[in-house]
XYZ file of C-alpha atoms in Angstrom:
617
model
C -142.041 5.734 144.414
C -142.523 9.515 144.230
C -140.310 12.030 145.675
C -142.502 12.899 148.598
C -142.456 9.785 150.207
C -138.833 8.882 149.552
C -138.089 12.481 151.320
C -140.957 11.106 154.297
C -139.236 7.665 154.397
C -135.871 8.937 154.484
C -136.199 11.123 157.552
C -138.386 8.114 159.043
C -135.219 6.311 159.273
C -133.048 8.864 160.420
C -134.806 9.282 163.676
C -135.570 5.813 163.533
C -131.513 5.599 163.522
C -131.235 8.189 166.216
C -133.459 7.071 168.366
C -131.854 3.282 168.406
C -128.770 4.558 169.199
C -129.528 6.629 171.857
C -131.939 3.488 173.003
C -128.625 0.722 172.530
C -126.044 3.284 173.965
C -127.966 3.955 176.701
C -128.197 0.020 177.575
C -124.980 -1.320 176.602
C -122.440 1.442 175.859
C -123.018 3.647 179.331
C -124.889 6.629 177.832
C -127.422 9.428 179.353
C -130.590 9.165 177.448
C -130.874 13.091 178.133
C -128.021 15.716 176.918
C -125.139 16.375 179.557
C -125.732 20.154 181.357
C -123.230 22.435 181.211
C -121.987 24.116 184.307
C -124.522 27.023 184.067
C -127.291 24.626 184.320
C -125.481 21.579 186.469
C -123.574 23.846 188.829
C -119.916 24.262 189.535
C -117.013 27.055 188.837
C -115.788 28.635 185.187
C -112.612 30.125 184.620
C -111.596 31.944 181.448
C -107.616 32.094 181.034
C -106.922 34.413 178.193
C -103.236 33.518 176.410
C -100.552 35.914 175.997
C -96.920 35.338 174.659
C -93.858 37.347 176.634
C -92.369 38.749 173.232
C -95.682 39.591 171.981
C -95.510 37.406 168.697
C -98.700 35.248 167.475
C -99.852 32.727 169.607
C -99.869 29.576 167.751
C -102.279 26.646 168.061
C -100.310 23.922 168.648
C -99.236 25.701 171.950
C -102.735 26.604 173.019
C -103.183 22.873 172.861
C -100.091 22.223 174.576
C -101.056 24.447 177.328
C -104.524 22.911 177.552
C -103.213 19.977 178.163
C -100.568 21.067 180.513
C -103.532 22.436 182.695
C -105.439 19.168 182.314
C -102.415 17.813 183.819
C -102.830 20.194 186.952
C -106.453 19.354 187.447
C -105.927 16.254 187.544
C -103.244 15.552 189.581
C -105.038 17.011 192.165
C -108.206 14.857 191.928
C -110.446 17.280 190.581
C -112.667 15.029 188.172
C -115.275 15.549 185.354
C -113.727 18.852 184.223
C -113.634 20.285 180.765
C -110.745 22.318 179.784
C -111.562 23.369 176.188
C -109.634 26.117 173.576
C -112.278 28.993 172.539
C -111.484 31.641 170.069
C -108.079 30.936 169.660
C -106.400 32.871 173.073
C -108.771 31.657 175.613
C -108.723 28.529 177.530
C -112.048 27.819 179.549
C -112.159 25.786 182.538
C -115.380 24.299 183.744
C -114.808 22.679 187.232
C -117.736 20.503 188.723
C -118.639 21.833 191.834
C -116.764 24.687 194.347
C -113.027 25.156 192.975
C -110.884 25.129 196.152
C -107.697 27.196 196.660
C -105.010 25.217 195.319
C -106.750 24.505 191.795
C -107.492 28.129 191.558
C -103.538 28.881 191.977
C -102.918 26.094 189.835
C -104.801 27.148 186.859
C -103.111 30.737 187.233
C -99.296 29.370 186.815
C -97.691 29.666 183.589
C -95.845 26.527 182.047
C -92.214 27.013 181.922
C -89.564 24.401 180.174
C -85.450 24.284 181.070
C -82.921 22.121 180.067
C -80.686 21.051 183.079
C -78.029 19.021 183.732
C -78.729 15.625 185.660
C -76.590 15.421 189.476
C -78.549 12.294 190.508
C -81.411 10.380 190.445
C -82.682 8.187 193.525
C -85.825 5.819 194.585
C -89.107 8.647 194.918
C -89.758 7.669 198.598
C -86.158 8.912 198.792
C -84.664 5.731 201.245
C -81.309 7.831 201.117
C -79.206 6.318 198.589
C -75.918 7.289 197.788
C -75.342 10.231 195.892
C -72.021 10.682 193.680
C -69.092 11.695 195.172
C -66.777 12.867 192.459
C -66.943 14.812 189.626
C -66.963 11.735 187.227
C -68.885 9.318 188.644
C -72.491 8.195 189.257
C -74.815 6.748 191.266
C -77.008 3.669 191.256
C -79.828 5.094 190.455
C -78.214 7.081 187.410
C -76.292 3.936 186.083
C -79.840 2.052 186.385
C -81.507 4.981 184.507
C -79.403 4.885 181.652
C -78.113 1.297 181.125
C -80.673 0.142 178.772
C -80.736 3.487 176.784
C -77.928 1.776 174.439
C -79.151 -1.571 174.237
C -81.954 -0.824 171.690
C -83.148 -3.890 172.411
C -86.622 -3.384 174.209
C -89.387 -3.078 171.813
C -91.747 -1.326 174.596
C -91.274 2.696 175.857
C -88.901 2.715 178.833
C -91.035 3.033 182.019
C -89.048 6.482 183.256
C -87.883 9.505 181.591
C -84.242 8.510 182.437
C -83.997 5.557 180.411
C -83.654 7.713 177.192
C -81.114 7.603 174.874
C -79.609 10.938 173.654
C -77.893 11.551 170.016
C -76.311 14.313 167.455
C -78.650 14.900 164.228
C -77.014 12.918 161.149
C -75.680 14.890 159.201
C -74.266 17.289 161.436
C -71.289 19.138 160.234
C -68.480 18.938 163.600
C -67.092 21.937 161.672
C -70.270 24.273 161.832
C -69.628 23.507 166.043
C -69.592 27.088 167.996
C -67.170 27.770 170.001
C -67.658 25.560 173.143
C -67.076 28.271 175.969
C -68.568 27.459 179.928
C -72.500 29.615 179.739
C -72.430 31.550 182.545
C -69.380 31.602 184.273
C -70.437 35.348 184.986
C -73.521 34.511 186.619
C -72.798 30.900 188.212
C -69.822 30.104 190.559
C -68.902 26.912 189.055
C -70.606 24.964 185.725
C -74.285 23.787 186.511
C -72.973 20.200 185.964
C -70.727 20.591 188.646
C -71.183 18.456 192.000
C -70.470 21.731 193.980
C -74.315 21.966 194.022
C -74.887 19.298 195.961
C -74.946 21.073 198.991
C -76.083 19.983 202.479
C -79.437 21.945 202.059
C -80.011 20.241 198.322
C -79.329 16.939 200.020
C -81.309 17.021 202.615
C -84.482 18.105 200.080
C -83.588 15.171 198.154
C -84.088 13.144 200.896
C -86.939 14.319 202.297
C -89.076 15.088 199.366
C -91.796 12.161 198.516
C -92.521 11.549 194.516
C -94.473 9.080 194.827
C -97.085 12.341 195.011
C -95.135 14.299 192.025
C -97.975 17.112 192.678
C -96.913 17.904 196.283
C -93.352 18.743 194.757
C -94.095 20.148 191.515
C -95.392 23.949 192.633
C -92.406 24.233 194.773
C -89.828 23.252 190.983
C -91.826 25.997 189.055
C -91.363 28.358 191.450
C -87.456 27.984 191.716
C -85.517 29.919 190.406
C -83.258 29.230 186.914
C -79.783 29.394 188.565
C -80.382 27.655 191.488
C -80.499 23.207 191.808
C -83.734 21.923 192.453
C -85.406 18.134 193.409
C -88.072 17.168 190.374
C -90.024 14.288 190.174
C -91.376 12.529 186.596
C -95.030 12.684 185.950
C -95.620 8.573 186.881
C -93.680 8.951 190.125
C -91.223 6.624 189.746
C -87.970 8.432 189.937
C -86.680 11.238 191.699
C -83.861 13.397 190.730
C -81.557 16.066 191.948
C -80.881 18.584 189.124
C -78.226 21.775 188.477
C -79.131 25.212 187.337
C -80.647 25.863 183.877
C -78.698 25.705 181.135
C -81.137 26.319 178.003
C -84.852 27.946 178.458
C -87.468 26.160 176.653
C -88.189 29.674 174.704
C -84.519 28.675 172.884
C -86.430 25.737 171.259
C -86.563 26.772 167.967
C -88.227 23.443 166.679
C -88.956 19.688 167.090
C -90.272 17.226 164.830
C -90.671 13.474 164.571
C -88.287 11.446 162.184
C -87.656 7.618 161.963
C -85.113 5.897 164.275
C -81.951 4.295 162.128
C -79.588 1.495 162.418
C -75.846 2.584 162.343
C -76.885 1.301 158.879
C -79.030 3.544 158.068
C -81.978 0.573 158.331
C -85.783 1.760 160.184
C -85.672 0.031 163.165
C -89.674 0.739 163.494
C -89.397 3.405 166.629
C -89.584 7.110 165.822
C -87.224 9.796 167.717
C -87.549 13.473 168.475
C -85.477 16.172 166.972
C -84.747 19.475 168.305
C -83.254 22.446 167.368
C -82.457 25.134 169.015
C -81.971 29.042 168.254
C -78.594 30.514 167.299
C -77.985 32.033 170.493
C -78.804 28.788 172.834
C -77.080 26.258 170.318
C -73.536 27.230 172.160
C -74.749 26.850 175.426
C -76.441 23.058 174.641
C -73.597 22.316 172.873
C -71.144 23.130 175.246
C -73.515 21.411 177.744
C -73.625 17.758 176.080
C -69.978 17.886 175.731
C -69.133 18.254 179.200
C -71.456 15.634 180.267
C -70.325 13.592 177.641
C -66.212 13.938 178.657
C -67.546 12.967 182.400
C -67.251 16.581 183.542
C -70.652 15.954 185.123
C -72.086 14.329 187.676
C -73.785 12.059 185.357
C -74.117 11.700 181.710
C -77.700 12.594 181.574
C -79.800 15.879 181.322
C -83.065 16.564 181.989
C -86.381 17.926 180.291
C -88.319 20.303 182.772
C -91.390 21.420 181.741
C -94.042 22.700 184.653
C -92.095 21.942 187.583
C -91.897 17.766 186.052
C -88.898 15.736 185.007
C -90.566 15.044 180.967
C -87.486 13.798 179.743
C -84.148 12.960 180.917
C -81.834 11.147 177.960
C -78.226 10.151 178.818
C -75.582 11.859 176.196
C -74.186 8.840 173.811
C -72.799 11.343 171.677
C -72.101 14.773 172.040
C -73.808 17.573 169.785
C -71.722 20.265 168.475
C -74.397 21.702 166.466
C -76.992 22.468 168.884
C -78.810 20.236 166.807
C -79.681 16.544 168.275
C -82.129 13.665 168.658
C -84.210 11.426 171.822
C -84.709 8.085 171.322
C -85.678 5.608 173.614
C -88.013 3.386 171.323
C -90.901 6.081 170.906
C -93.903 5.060 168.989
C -94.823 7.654 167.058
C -97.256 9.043 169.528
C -95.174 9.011 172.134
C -92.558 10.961 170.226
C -95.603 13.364 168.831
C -96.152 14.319 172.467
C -92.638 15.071 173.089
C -92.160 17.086 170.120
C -95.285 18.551 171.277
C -94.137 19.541 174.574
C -91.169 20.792 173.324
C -92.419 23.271 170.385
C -94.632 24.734 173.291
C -91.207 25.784 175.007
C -90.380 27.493 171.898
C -93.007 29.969 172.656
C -93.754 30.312 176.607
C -97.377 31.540 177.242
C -98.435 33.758 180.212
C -102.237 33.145 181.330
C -104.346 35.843 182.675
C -107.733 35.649 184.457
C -110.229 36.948 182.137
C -113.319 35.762 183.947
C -114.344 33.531 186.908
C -118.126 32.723 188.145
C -119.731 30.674 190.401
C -122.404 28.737 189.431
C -125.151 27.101 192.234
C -126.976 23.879 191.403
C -129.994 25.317 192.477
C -129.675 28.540 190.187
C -128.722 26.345 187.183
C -132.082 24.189 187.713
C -134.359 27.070 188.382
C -132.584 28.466 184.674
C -133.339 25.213 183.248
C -137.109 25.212 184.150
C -137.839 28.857 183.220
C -135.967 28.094 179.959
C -138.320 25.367 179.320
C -141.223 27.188 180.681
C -140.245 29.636 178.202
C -139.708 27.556 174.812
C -142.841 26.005 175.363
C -144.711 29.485 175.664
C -142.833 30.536 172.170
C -144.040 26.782 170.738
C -147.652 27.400 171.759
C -147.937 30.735 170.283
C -146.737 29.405 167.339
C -149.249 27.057 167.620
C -151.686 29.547 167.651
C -150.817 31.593 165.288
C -150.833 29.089 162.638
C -154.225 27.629 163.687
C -155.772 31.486 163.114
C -153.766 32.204 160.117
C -153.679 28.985 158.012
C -156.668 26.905 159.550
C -155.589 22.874 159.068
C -152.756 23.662 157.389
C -151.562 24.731 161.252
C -151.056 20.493 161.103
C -148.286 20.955 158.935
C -146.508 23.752 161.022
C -146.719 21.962 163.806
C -146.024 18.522 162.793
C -142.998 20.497 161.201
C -142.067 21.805 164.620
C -142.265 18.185 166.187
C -140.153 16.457 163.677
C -137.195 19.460 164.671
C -138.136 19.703 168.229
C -137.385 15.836 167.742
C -134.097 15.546 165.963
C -132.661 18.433 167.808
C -133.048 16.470 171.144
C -131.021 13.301 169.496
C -128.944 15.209 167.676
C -127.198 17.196 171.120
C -127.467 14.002 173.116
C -125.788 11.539 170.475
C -123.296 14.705 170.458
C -123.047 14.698 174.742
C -122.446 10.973 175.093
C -119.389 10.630 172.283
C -116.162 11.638 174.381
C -114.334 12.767 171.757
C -116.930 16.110 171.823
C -118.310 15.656 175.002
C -121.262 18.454 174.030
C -122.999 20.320 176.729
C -126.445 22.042 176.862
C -125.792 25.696 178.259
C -128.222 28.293 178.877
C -127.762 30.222 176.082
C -127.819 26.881 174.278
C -131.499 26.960 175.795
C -131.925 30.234 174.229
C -130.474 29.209 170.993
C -133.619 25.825 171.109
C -136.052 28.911 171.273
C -134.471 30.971 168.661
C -134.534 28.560 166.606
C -138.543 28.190 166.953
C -138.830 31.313 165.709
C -136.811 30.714 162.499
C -138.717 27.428 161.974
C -141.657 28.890 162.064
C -140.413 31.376 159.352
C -139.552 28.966 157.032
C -142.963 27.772 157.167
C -144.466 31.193 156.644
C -142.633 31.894 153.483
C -143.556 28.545 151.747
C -147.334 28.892 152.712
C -147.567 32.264 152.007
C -145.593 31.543 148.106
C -148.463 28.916 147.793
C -151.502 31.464 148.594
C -149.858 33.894 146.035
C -149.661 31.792 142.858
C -153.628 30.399 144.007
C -154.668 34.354 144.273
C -152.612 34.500 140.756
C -155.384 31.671 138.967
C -153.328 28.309 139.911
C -155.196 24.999 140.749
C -154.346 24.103 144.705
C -151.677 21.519 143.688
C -149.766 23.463 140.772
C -149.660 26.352 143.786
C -147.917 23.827 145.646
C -145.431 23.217 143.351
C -145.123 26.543 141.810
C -144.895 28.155 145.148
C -142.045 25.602 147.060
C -139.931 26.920 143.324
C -140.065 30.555 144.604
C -139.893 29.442 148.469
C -137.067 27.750 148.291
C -134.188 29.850 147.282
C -135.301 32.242 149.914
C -135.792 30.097 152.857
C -132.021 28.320 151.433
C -130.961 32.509 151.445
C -132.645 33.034 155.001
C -130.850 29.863 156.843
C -127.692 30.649 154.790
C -127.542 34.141 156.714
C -128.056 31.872 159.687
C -125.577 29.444 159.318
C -122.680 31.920 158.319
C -123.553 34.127 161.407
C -123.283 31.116 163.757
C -119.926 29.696 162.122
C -118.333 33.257 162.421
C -120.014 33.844 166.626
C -118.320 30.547 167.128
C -114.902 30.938 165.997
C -114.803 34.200 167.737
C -116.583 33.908 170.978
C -116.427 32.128 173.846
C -118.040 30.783 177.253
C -122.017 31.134 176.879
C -122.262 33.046 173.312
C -120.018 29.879 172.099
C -123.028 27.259 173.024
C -125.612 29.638 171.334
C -123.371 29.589 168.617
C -123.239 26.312 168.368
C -127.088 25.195 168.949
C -128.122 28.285 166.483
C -125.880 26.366 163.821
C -126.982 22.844 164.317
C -130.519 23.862 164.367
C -130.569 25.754 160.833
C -129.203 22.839 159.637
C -132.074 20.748 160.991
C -134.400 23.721 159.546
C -133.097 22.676 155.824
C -133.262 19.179 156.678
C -137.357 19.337 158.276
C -138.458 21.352 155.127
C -137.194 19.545 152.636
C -137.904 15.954 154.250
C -141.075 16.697 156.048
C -142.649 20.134 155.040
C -142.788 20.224 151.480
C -143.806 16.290 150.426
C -145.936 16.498 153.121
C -147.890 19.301 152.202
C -147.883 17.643 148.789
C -149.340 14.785 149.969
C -152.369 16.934 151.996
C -153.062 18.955 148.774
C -153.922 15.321 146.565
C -156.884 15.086 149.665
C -160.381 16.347 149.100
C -160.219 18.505 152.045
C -157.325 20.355 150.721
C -156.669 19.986 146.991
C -160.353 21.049 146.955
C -159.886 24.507 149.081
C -161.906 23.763 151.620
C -162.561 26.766 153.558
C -161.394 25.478 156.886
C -158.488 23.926 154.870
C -156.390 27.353 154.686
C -156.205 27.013 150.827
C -159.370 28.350 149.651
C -159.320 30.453 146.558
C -162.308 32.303 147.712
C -161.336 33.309 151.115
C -157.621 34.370 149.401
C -159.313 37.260 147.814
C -158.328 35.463 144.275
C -159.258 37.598 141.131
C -159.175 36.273 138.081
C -160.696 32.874 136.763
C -158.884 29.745 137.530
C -157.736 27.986 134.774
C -158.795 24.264 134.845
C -157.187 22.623 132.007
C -157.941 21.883 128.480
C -158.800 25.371 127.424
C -161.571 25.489 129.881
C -161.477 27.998 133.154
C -163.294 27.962 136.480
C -165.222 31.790 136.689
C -165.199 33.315 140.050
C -169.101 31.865 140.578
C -167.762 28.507 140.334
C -164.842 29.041 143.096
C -167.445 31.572 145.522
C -168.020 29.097 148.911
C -171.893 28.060 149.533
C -172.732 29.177 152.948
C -174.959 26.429 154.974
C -178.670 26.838 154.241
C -178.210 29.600 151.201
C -179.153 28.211 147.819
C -176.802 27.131 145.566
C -175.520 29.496 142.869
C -176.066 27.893 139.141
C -173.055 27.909 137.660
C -172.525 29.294 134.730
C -172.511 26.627 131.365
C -168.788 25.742 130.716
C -167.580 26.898 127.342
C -164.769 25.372 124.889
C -162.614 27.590 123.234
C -164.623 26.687 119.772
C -167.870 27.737 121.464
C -166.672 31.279 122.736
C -165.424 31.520 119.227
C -168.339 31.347 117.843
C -170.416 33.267 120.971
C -168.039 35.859 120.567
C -168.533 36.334 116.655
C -172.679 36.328 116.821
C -172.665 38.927 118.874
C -170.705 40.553 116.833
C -172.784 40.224 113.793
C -175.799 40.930 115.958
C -173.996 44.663 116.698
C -173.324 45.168 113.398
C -175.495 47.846 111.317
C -177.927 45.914 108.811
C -176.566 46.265 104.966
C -180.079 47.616 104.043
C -181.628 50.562 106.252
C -183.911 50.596 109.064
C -185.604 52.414 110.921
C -185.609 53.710 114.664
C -187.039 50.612 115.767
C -184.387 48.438 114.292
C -187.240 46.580 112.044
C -186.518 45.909 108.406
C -187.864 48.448 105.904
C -189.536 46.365 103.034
């Protein structure tokens, strides 16, 4: 099978492929036939939150995805649905909120994650049915015992259901000897140590008793806000414990790293969980230290300290062993997701982000529909004058362009809607994704250009109609790959820089000079190859767009076999003019020997003659 058709049959299946999957998605899987709008087009709110650190080092992109998800947290919590929180050009963390954004999401969005380390004074039901809380300095209540009793056992193969039920352990390997001095952190600044139950004051109690965590939204604001000497009531993410906690001991900003390593048998055998390791910075190693220690030798109210990160209890392990170092492990039989996300979590403490409003819009469903319709309004206008200018340039070959502009027009549309319905990309057609569709007509159509006009130039140059084809997609095609190369660079660099709006355009203007490559190659060229072994083409007709004649063509076409076509032969017969005789076709032999009787004929006789050029006898 030739080329051309394998390049036809090839992108016959693709949108054959494309077009089933939209069709079976659609049925069984829960798809939109259509691509998803984006907010500019659907309606709704967008918020741009641009990322700075506090000590004005590089912001790295593990925490911008920490922090994305840490506002996807927010949002959801408080039952805002269907919104996209995306990272865009590294700093910037855009928000698109279906619908008006109300008060408390806007505040929400604005708050900047913070992480502490604090020591554990008790932990109770969430609805907060006033439990005992411990009443000396070494013991603990229920709810703490019940927390941490099956930290040790190892035993469970499944994640314990609350943060308490953790199991907290020295690195291996560390060296007791390396151990800082254990002093009490800030004995200048606190009256007594922040494990101490001299927090538990009437007002603290009286929180703890009154605050609900079965909604750990309604409470979390309120722990962010607090300040880092003073106890606080924090509720875990699921809602299923409540706890009473002391004054910060380590900021999250001391984390110098975590990581994910294997759990071990006192053995030293895998026991198939993972665990998270932390280490801290020089300065905050003394402090933990001297922390896990005390609550270790029963100084505190409980044995147990907890993980704060944006105002929720993440993490709160019981001490098994304490870490002179500053260097320890969690365990509580992770998987090694689960322990990803904690490491996670923690490494984002290691370098606390402020967020700043750079940019927030309203967007009207009505506006976004009446943008939609002029943007189609206007891509059709640009397709039809396309349209038009290929009919009154190139005649039938105008069947090619826009066939050509079909087949993208085509792909593009399955292309961003496969691309909408897969979650794990969860595309969106913008305006200026609108505006990048039309662009792209315009660099279609100038792909097309080039390769017809390459084509003309070797037929004015003497080619036959199909060696111009072949000769001329040569020559076409490093410039239309040199053209869309330009194109695709520019688009790869607007994307990784931009964001919002010029991000889409960046994004459509890429995928659809990729689909520019892919139409000419697979549908352009072998079609126009296949037109060109027609009459009505490979003939240059003059209606066909191919006509030597009406190209202005100069010299004799060479037609094979030493023989040539003379300008006579090529010249179009008008209807009702007489037909011009052609002239006789000549081999190479013949003009030979044409060529060399008239030149005997022009040269002088050997004997004289006279002025009439007769022979004198």
């Amino acid at each position: 099978m030739p080329l051309r058709r394998l390049a036809l049959a090839a992108l016959a299946v693709l949108i054959l492929l494309l077009g089933g999957g939209i069709a079976a998605g659609t049925k069984w899987g829960g798809w939109h036939p259509a691509p998803a709008l984006s907010l500019d087009l659907a309606g709704g709110t967008q918020v741009i939150l641009q990322a700075t650190s506090r000590d004005g080092s590089p912001i790295d992109r593990d925490a911008m995805e920490q922090a994305r998800q840490i506002i996807a947290q927010r949002v959801n919590a408080m039952g805002v649905a269907e919104t996209e929180i995306t990272v865009q050009g590294g700093t910037n963390i855009v928000i698109d909120v279906p619908g008006t954004m109300d008060q408390a999401t806007s505040e929400a969005l604005r708050q900047t994650a913070a992480m502490g380390f604090r020591p554990v004074l008790g932990v109770v039901a969430p609805e907060g049915t006033g439990e005992a809380l411990p009443s000396d300095g070494g013991g603990s209540d229920a709810g703490a015992s019940d927390a941490g009793g099956d930290a040790g056992s190892g035993e469970t193969s499944q994640p314990p259901a609350d943060p308490s039920a953790l199991q907290f352990d020295p690195l291996v390997g560390t060296d007791p000897s390396m151990a800082p001095t254990p002093t009490a952190p800030g004995q200048d600044d606190l009256p007594y140590p922040a494990w101490s139950m001299d927090w538990l004051t009437a007002e603290i109690q009286n929180e703890l008793m009154t605050v609900d965590c079965t909604d750990p939204a309604a409470q979390q604001e309120r722990v962010s806000q607090a300040a880092p000497d003073e106890p606080v009531v924090a509720c875990d993410p699921d809602g299923t414990q409540k706890f009473v906690l002391g004054p910060q001991v380590v900021a999250g900003s001391a984390v110098r790293d975590a990581s994910v390593g294997s759990d071990m048998t006192p053995t030293g055998q895998p026991t198939g969980f993972f665990v998270t390791n932390i280490r801290f910075q020089d300065a905050a190693a003394q402090s933990f230290s001297h922390m896990t220690q005390a609550l270790y030798g029963g100084e505190g109210a409980t044995t147990a300290f907890a993980i704060v990160l944006d105002g929720l209890v993440i993490s709160a392990p019981t001490v098994e062993e304490p870490s002179p170092g500053g260097e320890a492990s969690i365990s509580g039989n992770f998987t090694q997701e689960q322990a990803s996300q904690l490491a996670d979590q923690l490494r984002f403490g290691a370098l606390p982000l402020e967020f700043e409003v750079a940019s927030e819009q309203q967007i009207s469903a009505t506006l976004g529909s009446d943008q939609l319709e002029k943007g189609l309004i206007a891509g059709l206008i640009g397709l039809a004058l396309v349209v038009l200018y290929a009919i009154g340039q190139y005649r039938a070959l105008a069947v090619v362009t826009t066939g050509s502009l079909i087949v993208m027009g085509t792909l593009a549309y399955g292309i961003l809607t496969v691309l909408s319905n897969i979650p794990e990309i969860g595309y969106r057609l913008s305006l200026a994704g609108v505006v990048g569709l039309i662009v792209s007509i315009a660099f279609t159509a100038d792909s097309f250009i080039v390769y017809f006009e390459r084509v003309r130039d070797e037929i004015r140059d003497g080619r036959g109609i199909v060696s111009a084809v072949d000769h001329g997609w040569a020559r076409a095609r490093q410039t239309i790959l040199a053209s869309d190369a330009v194109n695709l660079i520019a688009a790869v660099v607007l994307y990784a820089l931009s964001t919002g709006g010029v991000r889409g355009f960046a994004f459509v203007l890429g995928v659809t000079t990729i689909l520019d490559l892919m139409v000419v190659f697979l549908f352009t060229h072998p079609l126009l190859q296949t037109l060109v072994r027609t009459r009505f083409f490979g003939k240059g007709h003059p209606m066909s767009g191919l006509d030597p004649a009406m190209l202005g063509r100069s010299v004799p076409a060479y037609a094979g076999r030493g023989r040539v076509r003379t300008l006579s032969e090529t010249r179009p017969r008008g209807r009702g003019s007489r037909a011009v005789e052609p002239e006789p076709r000549l081999t190479l032999a013949e003009r030979k020997a044409l060529r060399a009787q008239e030149s005997a004929q022009e040269d002088p006789p050997s004997r004289g003659s006279d002025p009439t050029g007769e022979e004198n006898r």
